[in-house]
PDB file of C-alpha atoms and ligand atoms in Angstrom:
ATOM      1  CA  MET O   7     106.315 -38.638 236.925  1.00 39.00           C
ATOM      2  CA  PRO O   8     106.768 -36.670 233.626  1.00 47.00           C
ATOM      3  CA  ALA O   9     106.347 -32.838 234.205  1.00 45.00           C
ATOM      4  CA  SER O  10     103.707 -32.607 231.613  1.00 50.00           C
ATOM      5  CA  SER O  11     101.612 -35.280 233.364  1.00 65.00           C
ATOM      6  CA  ASN O  12      99.599 -32.776 235.197  1.00 90.00           C
ATOM      7  CA  LYS O  13      98.522 -30.820 232.013  1.00 97.00           C
ATOM      8  CA  LEU O  14      95.320 -31.242 230.673  1.00 98.00           C
ATOM      9  CA  PRO O  15      95.471 -33.554 227.596  1.00 98.00           C
ATOM     10  CA  ILE O  16      93.427 -31.602 224.454  1.00 98.00           C
ATOM     11  CA  GLY O  17      92.514 -32.868 220.928  1.00 98.00           C
ATOM     12  CA  VAL O  18      92.096 -30.100 218.696  1.00 99.00           C
ATOM     13  CA  LEU O  19      89.908 -30.713 215.309  1.00 98.00           C
ATOM     14  CA  ILE O  20      90.618 -28.445 212.429  1.00 98.00           C
ATOM     15  CA  SER O  21      90.044 -27.711 208.842  1.00 98.00           C
ATOM     16  CA  GLY O  22      91.541 -25.087 207.571  1.00 98.00           C
ATOM     17  CA  SER O  23      94.284 -22.087 208.731  1.00 98.00           C
ATOM     18  CA  GLY O  24      94.353 -23.107 212.212  1.00 98.00           C
ATOM     19  CA  SER O  25      95.179 -19.758 213.756  1.00 98.00           C
ATOM     20  CA  ASN O  26      92.964 -20.604 216.872  1.00 98.00           C
ATOM     21  CA  LEU O  27      95.006 -23.920 216.991  1.00 98.00           C
ATOM     22  CA  GLN O  28      98.217 -21.781 217.033  1.00 98.00           C
ATOM     23  CA  SER O  29      96.828 -19.247 219.669  1.00 98.00           C
ATOM     24  CA  ILE O  30      96.086 -22.645 222.153  1.00 98.00           C
ATOM     25  CA  ILE O  31      99.578 -24.270 221.000  1.00 98.00           C
ATOM     26  CA  ASP O  32     101.251 -20.638 222.004  1.00 98.00           C
ATOM     27  CA  ALA O  33      99.520 -20.320 225.217  1.00 98.00           C
ATOM     28  CA  CYS O  34     100.543 -23.769 226.085  1.00 98.00           C
ATOM     29  CA  GLU O  35     104.563 -22.947 225.253  1.00 98.00           C
ATOM     30  CA  ALA O  36     104.128 -19.605 227.321  1.00 98.00           C
ATOM     31  CA  GLY O  37     102.715 -21.493 230.217  1.00 97.00           C
ATOM     32  CA  ARG O  38      99.507 -19.600 230.229  1.00 97.00           C
ATOM     33  CA  LEU O  39      97.724 -22.711 229.382  1.00 98.00           C
ATOM     34  CA  ASP O  40      98.157 -25.782 231.661  1.00 98.00           C
ATOM     35  CA  ALA O  41      97.220 -27.996 228.575  1.00 98.00           C
ATOM     36  CA  GLU O  42      99.054 -30.222 226.407  1.00 98.00           C
ATOM     37  CA  VAL O  43      97.812 -31.013 222.530  1.00 98.00           C
ATOM     38  CA  LYS O  44      97.961 -34.303 222.336  1.00 98.00           C
ATOM     39  CA  VAL O  45      96.737 -34.640 218.781  1.00 98.00           C
ATOM     40  CA  VAL O  46      95.303 -32.652 215.986  1.00 98.00           C
ATOM     41  CA  VAL O  47      92.897 -33.984 213.695  1.00 98.00           C
ATOM     42  CA  SER O  48      92.212 -32.536 210.476  1.00 98.00           C
ATOM     43  CA  ASN O  49      89.671 -33.582 207.976  1.00 98.00           C
ATOM     44  CA  ASN O  50      91.283 -31.736 205.154  1.00 98.00           C
ATOM     45  CA  PRO O  51      94.761 -33.110 204.122  1.00 98.00           C
ATOM     46  CA  THR O  52      95.952 -29.532 202.785  1.00 98.00           C
ATOM     47  CA  ALA O  53      94.724 -27.642 205.943  1.00 98.00           C
ATOM     48  CA  TYR O  54      97.471 -24.988 206.565  1.00 98.00           C
ATOM     49  CA  GLY O  55      97.359 -25.984 210.560  1.00 98.00           C
ATOM     50  CA  LEU O  56      98.628 -29.212 209.988  1.00 98.00           C
ATOM     51  CA  GLU O  57     101.917 -27.324 209.218  1.00 98.00           C
ATOM     52  CA  ARG O  58     101.621 -25.495 212.447  1.00 98.00           C
ATOM     53  CA  CYS O  59     102.022 -29.014 214.021  1.00 98.00           C
ATOM     54  CA  TYR O  60     104.953 -30.097 212.345  1.00 98.00           C
ATOM     55  CA  LYS O  61     106.594 -26.783 213.348  1.00 98.00           C
ATOM     56  CA  HIS O  62     105.787 -27.681 216.909  1.00 98.00           C
ATOM     57  CA  SER O  63     105.923 -31.430 216.974  1.00 98.00           C
ATOM     58  CA  ILE O  64     102.475 -31.979 217.495  1.00 98.00           C
ATOM     59  CA  PRO O  65     101.136 -35.538 216.682  1.00 98.00           C
ATOM     60  CA  THR O  66      98.515 -34.993 213.415  1.00 98.00           C
ATOM     61  CA  VAL O  67      95.952 -37.161 212.118  1.00 98.00           C
ATOM     62  CA  VAL O  68      94.079 -36.504 208.789  1.00 98.00           C
ATOM     63  CA  ILE O  69      90.516 -38.437 208.683  1.00 98.00           C
ATOM     64  CA  THR O  70      88.604 -37.492 205.503  1.00 97.00           C
ATOM     65  CA  LYS O  71      85.114 -38.155 204.714  1.00 95.00           C
ATOM     66  CA  ASP O  72      85.704 -40.112 201.356  1.00 95.00           C
ATOM     67  CA  GLU O  73      87.412 -42.856 203.596  1.00 96.00           C
ATOM     68  CA  PHE O  74      84.203 -43.936 205.278  1.00 97.00           C
ATOM     69  CA  PRO O  75      80.721 -45.129 203.873  1.00 97.00           C
ATOM     70  CA  ASP O  76      78.805 -42.766 206.067  1.00 97.00           C
ATOM     71  CA  LYS O  77      79.126 -39.624 208.823  1.00 96.00           C
ATOM     72  CA  ALA O  78      78.838 -42.182 211.796  1.00 97.00           C
ATOM     73  CA  ALA O  79      82.011 -44.045 210.574  1.00 98.00           C
ATOM     74  CA  PHE O  80      83.813 -41.229 209.856  1.00 98.00           C
ATOM     75  CA  ASP O  81      83.169 -39.928 213.373  1.00 98.00           C
ATOM     76  CA  ASP O  82      83.811 -43.119 214.949  1.00 98.00           C
ATOM     77  CA  GLU O  83      87.271 -42.838 213.546  1.00 98.00           C
ATOM     78  CA  ILE O  84      87.559 -39.607 215.149  1.00 98.00           C
ATOM     79  CA  ILE O  85      86.338 -40.809 218.546  1.00 98.00           C
ATOM     80  CA  LYS O  86      88.882 -43.727 218.616  1.00 98.00           C
ATOM     81  CA  THR O  87      91.464 -41.174 217.613  1.00 98.00           C
ATOM     82  CA  LEU O  88      90.691 -38.958 220.191  1.00 98.00           C
ATOM     83  CA  ASN O  89      90.670 -41.537 223.020  1.00 98.00           C
ATOM     84  CA  ALA O  90      93.747 -43.389 221.665  1.00 98.00           C
ATOM     85  CA  ASN O  91      95.581 -40.222 222.508  1.00 98.00           C
ATOM     86  CA  GLY O  92      94.056 -39.814 225.952  1.00 98.00           C
ATOM     87  CA  VAL O  93      92.331 -36.794 225.073  1.00 98.00           C
ATOM     88  CA  ASN O  94      90.154 -35.028 228.051  1.00 98.00           C
ATOM     89  CA  LEU O  95      88.858 -32.237 226.190  1.00 98.00           C
ATOM     90  CA  VAL O  96      88.218 -31.668 222.536  1.00 99.00           C
ATOM     91  CA  ALA O  97      88.536 -28.034 221.223  1.00 99.00           C
ATOM     92  CA  LEU O  98      86.747 -27.444 217.772  1.00 98.00           C
ATOM     93  CA  ALA O  99      88.870 -24.828 215.984  1.00 98.00           C
ATOM     94  CA  GLY O 100      87.605 -24.066 212.557  1.00 98.00           C
ATOM     95  CA  PHE O 101      86.277 -27.599 212.196  1.00 98.00           C
ATOM     96  CA  MET O 102      83.806 -27.505 209.137  1.00 96.00           C
ATOM     97  CA  ARG O 103      81.543 -30.427 209.897  1.00 96.00           C
ATOM     98  CA  ILE O 104      78.837 -30.649 212.467  1.00 96.00           C
ATOM     99  CA  LEU O 105      79.357 -33.436 214.557  1.00 97.00           C
ATOM    100  CA  THR O 106      77.104 -36.584 214.945  1.00 97.00           C
ATOM    101  CA  PRO O 107      75.134 -36.815 218.460  1.00 97.00           C
ATOM    102  CA  ALA O 108      77.650 -39.925 219.361  1.00 98.00           C
ATOM    103  CA  LEU O 109      80.572 -37.707 218.912  1.00 98.00           C
ATOM    104  CA  VAL O 110      78.950 -35.468 221.392  1.00 98.00           C
ATOM    105  CA  ALA O 111      77.865 -38.142 223.635  1.00 98.00           C
ATOM    106  CA  ALA O 112      81.199 -39.504 223.566  1.00 98.00           C
ATOM    107  CA  PHE O 113      82.702 -36.502 225.273  1.00 98.00           C
ATOM    108  CA  PRO O 114      79.880 -34.657 227.229  1.00 97.00           C
ATOM    109  CA  MET O 115      80.421 -31.190 228.062  1.00 97.00           C
ATOM    110  CA  ARG O 116      84.086 -31.622 227.205  1.00 98.00           C
ATOM    111  CA  ILE O 117      83.907 -30.560 223.527  1.00 98.00           C
ATOM    112  CA  MET O 118      84.404 -26.697 223.312  1.00 98.00           C
ATOM    113  CA  ASN O 119      83.742 -24.297 219.949  1.00 98.00           C
ATOM    114  CA  ILE O 120      84.883 -20.932 219.138  1.00 98.00           C
ATOM    115  CA  HIS O 121      82.529 -19.299 217.016  1.00 98.00           C
ATOM    116  CA  PRO O 122      83.078 -15.601 215.440  1.00 98.00           C
ATOM    117  CA  SER O 123      79.472 -14.122 216.578  1.00 98.00           C
ATOM    118  CA  LEU O 124      77.915 -13.206 219.558  1.00 98.00           C
ATOM    119  CA  LEU O 125      75.801 -16.376 219.898  1.00 98.00           C
ATOM    120  CA  PRO O 126      72.959 -17.265 219.711  1.00 98.00           C
ATOM    121  CA  ALA O 127      72.896 -14.376 217.067  1.00 98.00           C
ATOM    122  CA  PHE O 128      74.054 -15.841 213.945  1.00 98.00           C
ATOM    123  CA  PRO O 129      75.017 -19.285 214.212  1.00 98.00           C
ATOM    124  CA  GLY O 130      76.118 -20.944 211.152  1.00 97.00           C
ATOM    125  CA  LEU O 131      78.335 -20.207 208.286  1.00 97.00           C
ATOM    126  CA  ASP O 132      79.230 -16.402 206.895  1.00 98.00           C
ATOM    127  CA  VAL O 133      78.292 -14.560 210.075  1.00 98.00           C
ATOM    128  CA  GLN O 134      80.308 -11.614 209.719  1.00 98.00           C
ATOM    129  CA  ARG O 135      78.488 -10.783 206.475  1.00 98.00           C
ATOM    130  CA  LYS O 136      75.086 -11.678 208.217  1.00 98.00           C
ATOM    131  CA  ALA O 137      76.289  -9.264 211.206  1.00 98.00           C
ATOM    132  CA  LEU O 138      77.034  -6.297 208.721  1.00 98.00           C
ATOM    133  CA  GLU O 139      73.744  -6.925 206.695  1.00 98.00           C
ATOM    134  CA  HIS O 140      71.831  -6.933 210.023  1.00 98.00           C
ATOM    135  CA  GLY O 141      73.435  -3.595 211.171  1.00 98.00           C
ATOM    136  CA  VAL O 142      74.302  -4.690 214.424  1.00 98.00           C
ATOM    137  CA  ARG O 143      76.629  -2.272 216.441  1.00 98.00           C
ATOM    138  CA  PHE O 144      78.524  -4.956 218.049  1.00 98.00           C
ATOM    139  CA  ALA O 145      79.783  -8.449 216.836  1.00 98.00           C
ATOM    140  CA  GLY O 146      82.122 -10.754 218.570  1.00 98.00           C
ATOM    141  CA  CYS O 147      83.157 -14.348 219.090  1.00 98.00           C
ATOM    142  CA  THR O 148      81.802 -16.881 221.600  1.00 98.00           C
ATOM    143  CA  VAL O 149      83.410 -20.030 223.321  1.00 98.00           C
ATOM    144  CA  HIS O 150      80.952 -22.428 224.061  1.00 98.00           C
ATOM    145  CA  PHE O 151      80.519 -26.153 225.126  1.00 98.00           C
ATOM    146  CA  VAL O 152      78.969 -28.405 222.288  1.00 98.00           C
ATOM    147  CA  ASP O 153      75.737 -30.257 222.554  1.00 97.00           C
ATOM    148  CA  ALA O 154      73.496 -31.780 220.113  1.00 94.00           C
ATOM    149  CA  GLY O 155      72.372 -28.831 217.937  1.00 96.00           C
ATOM    150  CA  VAL O 156      74.741 -26.011 215.993  1.00 96.00           C
ATOM    151  CA  ASP O 157      76.441 -23.394 217.797  1.00 97.00           C
ATOM    152  CA  SER O 158      73.746 -23.654 220.448  1.00 97.00           C
ATOM    153  CA  GLY O 159      75.489 -25.099 223.497  1.00 98.00           C
ATOM    154  CA  PRO O 160      76.158 -23.383 226.775  1.00 98.00           C
ATOM    155  CA  ILE O 161      78.190 -20.352 226.737  1.00 98.00           C
ATOM    156  CA  ILE O 162      81.297 -19.894 228.291  1.00 98.00           C
ATOM    157  CA  ILE O 163      83.033 -16.620 227.500  1.00 98.00           C
ATOM    158  CA  GLN O 164      82.278 -14.219 224.993  1.00 98.00           C
ATOM    159  CA  ALA O 165      84.277 -10.818 223.511  1.00 97.00           C
ATOM    160  CA  ALA O 166      82.425  -8.226 221.894  1.00 97.00           C
ATOM    161  CA  VAL O 167      84.017  -5.822 219.086  1.00 97.00           C
ATOM    162  CA  PRO O 168      82.275  -2.780 217.808  1.00 97.00           C
ATOM    163  CA  VAL O 169      81.185  -2.724 214.276  1.00 98.00           C
ATOM    164  CA  LEU O 170      82.703   0.290 212.314  1.00 97.00           C
ATOM    165  CA  ASP O 171      80.905   2.422 209.465  1.00 97.00           C
ATOM    166  CA  ASP O 172      83.709   1.202 206.704  1.00 98.00           C
ATOM    167  CA  ASP O 173      83.695  -2.497 208.000  1.00 98.00           C
ATOM    168  CA  THR O 174      83.737  -5.466 205.335  1.00 98.00           C
ATOM    169  CA  PRO O 175      83.416  -8.844 206.367  1.00 98.00           C
ATOM    170  CA  GLU O 176      87.076  -9.283 206.201  1.00 98.00           C
ATOM    171  CA  THR O 177      87.817  -6.165 208.237  1.00 98.00           C
ATOM    172  CA  LEU O 178      85.368  -7.375 210.757  1.00 98.00           C
ATOM    173  CA  SER O 179      86.595 -11.032 210.793  1.00 98.00           C
ATOM    174  CA  LYS O 180      90.327  -9.580 211.657  1.00 98.00           C
ATOM    175  CA  ARG O 181      88.648  -7.514 214.292  1.00 98.00           C
ATOM    176  CA  ILE O 182      87.161 -10.655 215.742  1.00 98.00           C
ATOM    177  CA  LEU O 183      89.916 -12.966 215.112  1.00 98.00           C
ATOM    178  CA  VAL O 184      92.148 -10.880 217.726  1.00 98.00           C
ATOM    179  CA  GLN O 185      89.519 -11.792 220.361  1.00 98.00           C
ATOM    180  CA  GLU O 186      89.023 -15.492 219.350  1.00 98.00           C
ATOM    181  CA  HIS O 187      92.851 -16.001 219.971  1.00 98.00           C
ATOM    182  CA  ARG O 188      92.384 -14.235 223.522  1.00 98.00           C
ATOM    183  CA  ILE O 189      89.596 -15.658 224.797  1.00 98.00           C
ATOM    184  CA  TYR O 190      89.821 -19.577 223.478  1.00 98.00           C
ATOM    185  CA  PRO O 191      93.066 -20.189 225.460  1.00 98.00           C
ATOM    186  CA  GLN O 192      91.353 -18.471 228.476  1.00 97.00           C
ATOM    187  CA  ALA O 193      88.360 -20.616 228.204  1.00 98.00           C
ATOM    188  CA  ILE O 194      90.677 -23.718 228.071  1.00 98.00           C
ATOM    189  CA  GLN O 195      92.406 -23.140 231.190  1.00 97.00           C
ATOM    190  CA  LEU O 196      89.423 -22.083 233.198  1.00 97.00           C
ATOM    191  CA  TYR O 197      88.222 -25.832 232.192  1.00 98.00           C
ATOM    192  CA  ALA O 198      92.082 -27.302 233.078  1.00 98.00           C
ATOM    193  CA  GLU O 199      91.607 -25.248 236.526  1.00 97.00           C
ATOM    194  CA  GLY O 200      87.806 -27.097 237.051  1.00 97.00           C
ATOM    195  CA  ARG O 201      86.237 -23.943 237.442  1.00 97.00           C
ATOM    196  CA  LEU O 202      83.413 -24.544 235.073  1.00 98.00           C
ATOM    197  CA  ASN O 203      80.344 -25.496 236.390  1.00 97.00           C
ATOM    198  CA  VAL O 204      77.335 -25.997 234.013  1.00 98.00           C
ATOM    199  CA  ARG O 205      73.849 -25.619 235.144  1.00 97.00           C
ATOM    200  CA  ASN O 206      71.198 -25.965 232.639  1.00 94.00           C
ATOM    201  CA  ARG O 207      72.360 -23.518 229.821  1.00 95.00           C
ATOM    202  CA  ARG O 208      74.369 -21.726 232.115  1.00 97.00           C
ATOM    203  CA  VAL O 209      78.055 -21.618 232.693  1.00 98.00           C
ATOM    204  CA  PHE O 210      79.405 -20.470 235.902  1.00 97.00           C
ATOM    205  CA  ILE O 211      82.952 -19.907 237.132  1.00 96.00           C
ATOM    206  CA  THR O 212      84.383 -20.555 240.014  1.00 95.00           C
ATOM    207  CA  HIS O 213      85.960 -17.070 241.569  1.00 94.00           C
ATOM    208  CA  GLY O 214      84.980 -15.764 238.303  1.00 92.00           C
ATOM    209  CA  LYS O 215      84.647 -11.741 237.991  1.00 91.00           C
ATOM    210  CA  ASN O 216      82.144 -10.257 235.654  1.00 90.00           C
ATOM    211  CA  ALA O 217      82.942  -7.417 233.600  1.00 88.00           C
ATOM    212  CA  GLU O 218      81.302  -4.323 235.352  1.00 89.00           C
ATOM    213  CA  THR O 219      81.688  -1.890 232.664  1.00 88.00           C
ATOM    214  CA  SER O 220      79.128  -1.388 229.793  1.00 86.00           C
ATOM    215  CA  LEU O 221      80.362  -0.446 226.058  1.00 88.00           C
ATOM    216  CA  THR O 222      78.434   1.683 223.764  1.00 85.00           C
ATOM    217  CA  ASN O 223      78.825   1.739 220.185  1.00 91.00           C
ATOM    218  CA  PRO O 224      78.516   4.796 218.498  1.00 88.00           C
ATOM    219  CA  GLN O 225      80.034   6.800 221.232  1.00 80.00           C
ATOM    220  CA  CYS O 226      78.704  10.097 219.475  1.00 68.00           C
ATOM    221  CA  THR O 227      76.812  12.453 221.841  1.00 64.00           C
ATOM    222  CA  LEU O 228      73.125  11.481 221.490  1.00 63.00           C
ATOM    223  CA  PHE O 229      71.205  14.408 222.857  1.00 64.00           C
ATOM    224  CA  LYS O 230      71.026  17.996 220.949  1.00 66.00           C
ATOM    225  CA  ASP O 231      71.967  19.850 224.235  1.00 62.00           C
ATOM    226  CA  ASP O 232      75.090  17.707 225.025  1.00 56.00           C
ATOM    227  CA  ARG O 233      76.667  18.680 221.620  1.00 55.00           C
TER     228      ARG O 233
HETATM  229  C1  GRF K   8      87.292 -18.746 213.177  1.00 86.87           C
HETATM  230  O1  GRF K   8      86.580 -17.409 212.911  1.00 86.87           O
HETATM  231  C2  GRF K   8      86.322 -19.602 214.118  1.00 86.87           C
HETATM  232  O2  GRF K   8      85.533 -18.784 214.889  1.00 86.87           O
HETATM  233  C3  GRF K   8      85.406 -20.223 213.199  1.00 86.87           C
HETATM  234  O3  GRF K   8      86.493 -20.842 212.181  1.00 86.87           O
HETATM  235  C4  GRF K   8      87.514 -19.908 212.152  1.00 86.87           C
HETATM  236  C5  GRF K   8      88.667 -20.588 212.117  1.00 86.87           C
HETATM  237  O4  GRF K   8      90.000 -19.878 211.713  1.00 86.87           O
HETATM  238  N1  GRF K   8      84.969 -21.419 213.961  1.00 86.87           N
HETATM  239  P1  GRF K   8      90.995 -20.853 211.957  1.00 86.87           P
HETATM  240  O5  GRF K   8      91.117 -21.853 211.250  1.00 86.87           O
HETATM  241  O6  GRF K   8      91.397 -20.849 213.875  1.00 86.87           O
HETATM  242  O7  GRF K   8      92.332 -19.887 211.801  1.00 86.87           O
END
């Protein structure tokens, strides 16, 4: 039996830079993630993420929407490609398209997404700017299972980062991205270990340990007598 045969076969869907894809590749190569990227599908032929695959000899398939009459046919091709590569888990990593119900149904609770906000706050696009405009004290990222809605599926892991007074959407994105690269491979590893149990909207982790500390931002002294 090849050494890789007990690794979780995953497929990653990208549209752009692929830095989350890179974090998954790195975690696999470092032995922190018992998975193997079987195929990367990009809907963008010039996505930088494809270059990352070439460097690591990971098979790539480009599927653009112009090749197909409609979204159903486009997603059908994605399903075929993932199945042809023996994919068990699908990881969306900056894939800039909303999946059809047929694609979601083809991999029930077997599609994950990383989103750069603390869901359910700020689903959709341009969310770091929205977080700043809203004035939240914490931003962050969420790994969740994908359901038929947009950024609405059961939440697996979240990481929070403080919002700083001089943040711009760019600086906040950068701080969030560091956490994305940490928690996405972790969530996939939990899945690979069979430790994720979905009940209704909640995901329970076998032998998981909840964080016991609380974070406060800002940390200034709030009461006059304490100053
Ligand atoms: C990330 O911010 C991710 O949360 C969002 O799209 C961005 C993709 O970045 N879904 P990259 O392509 O992984 O660098």
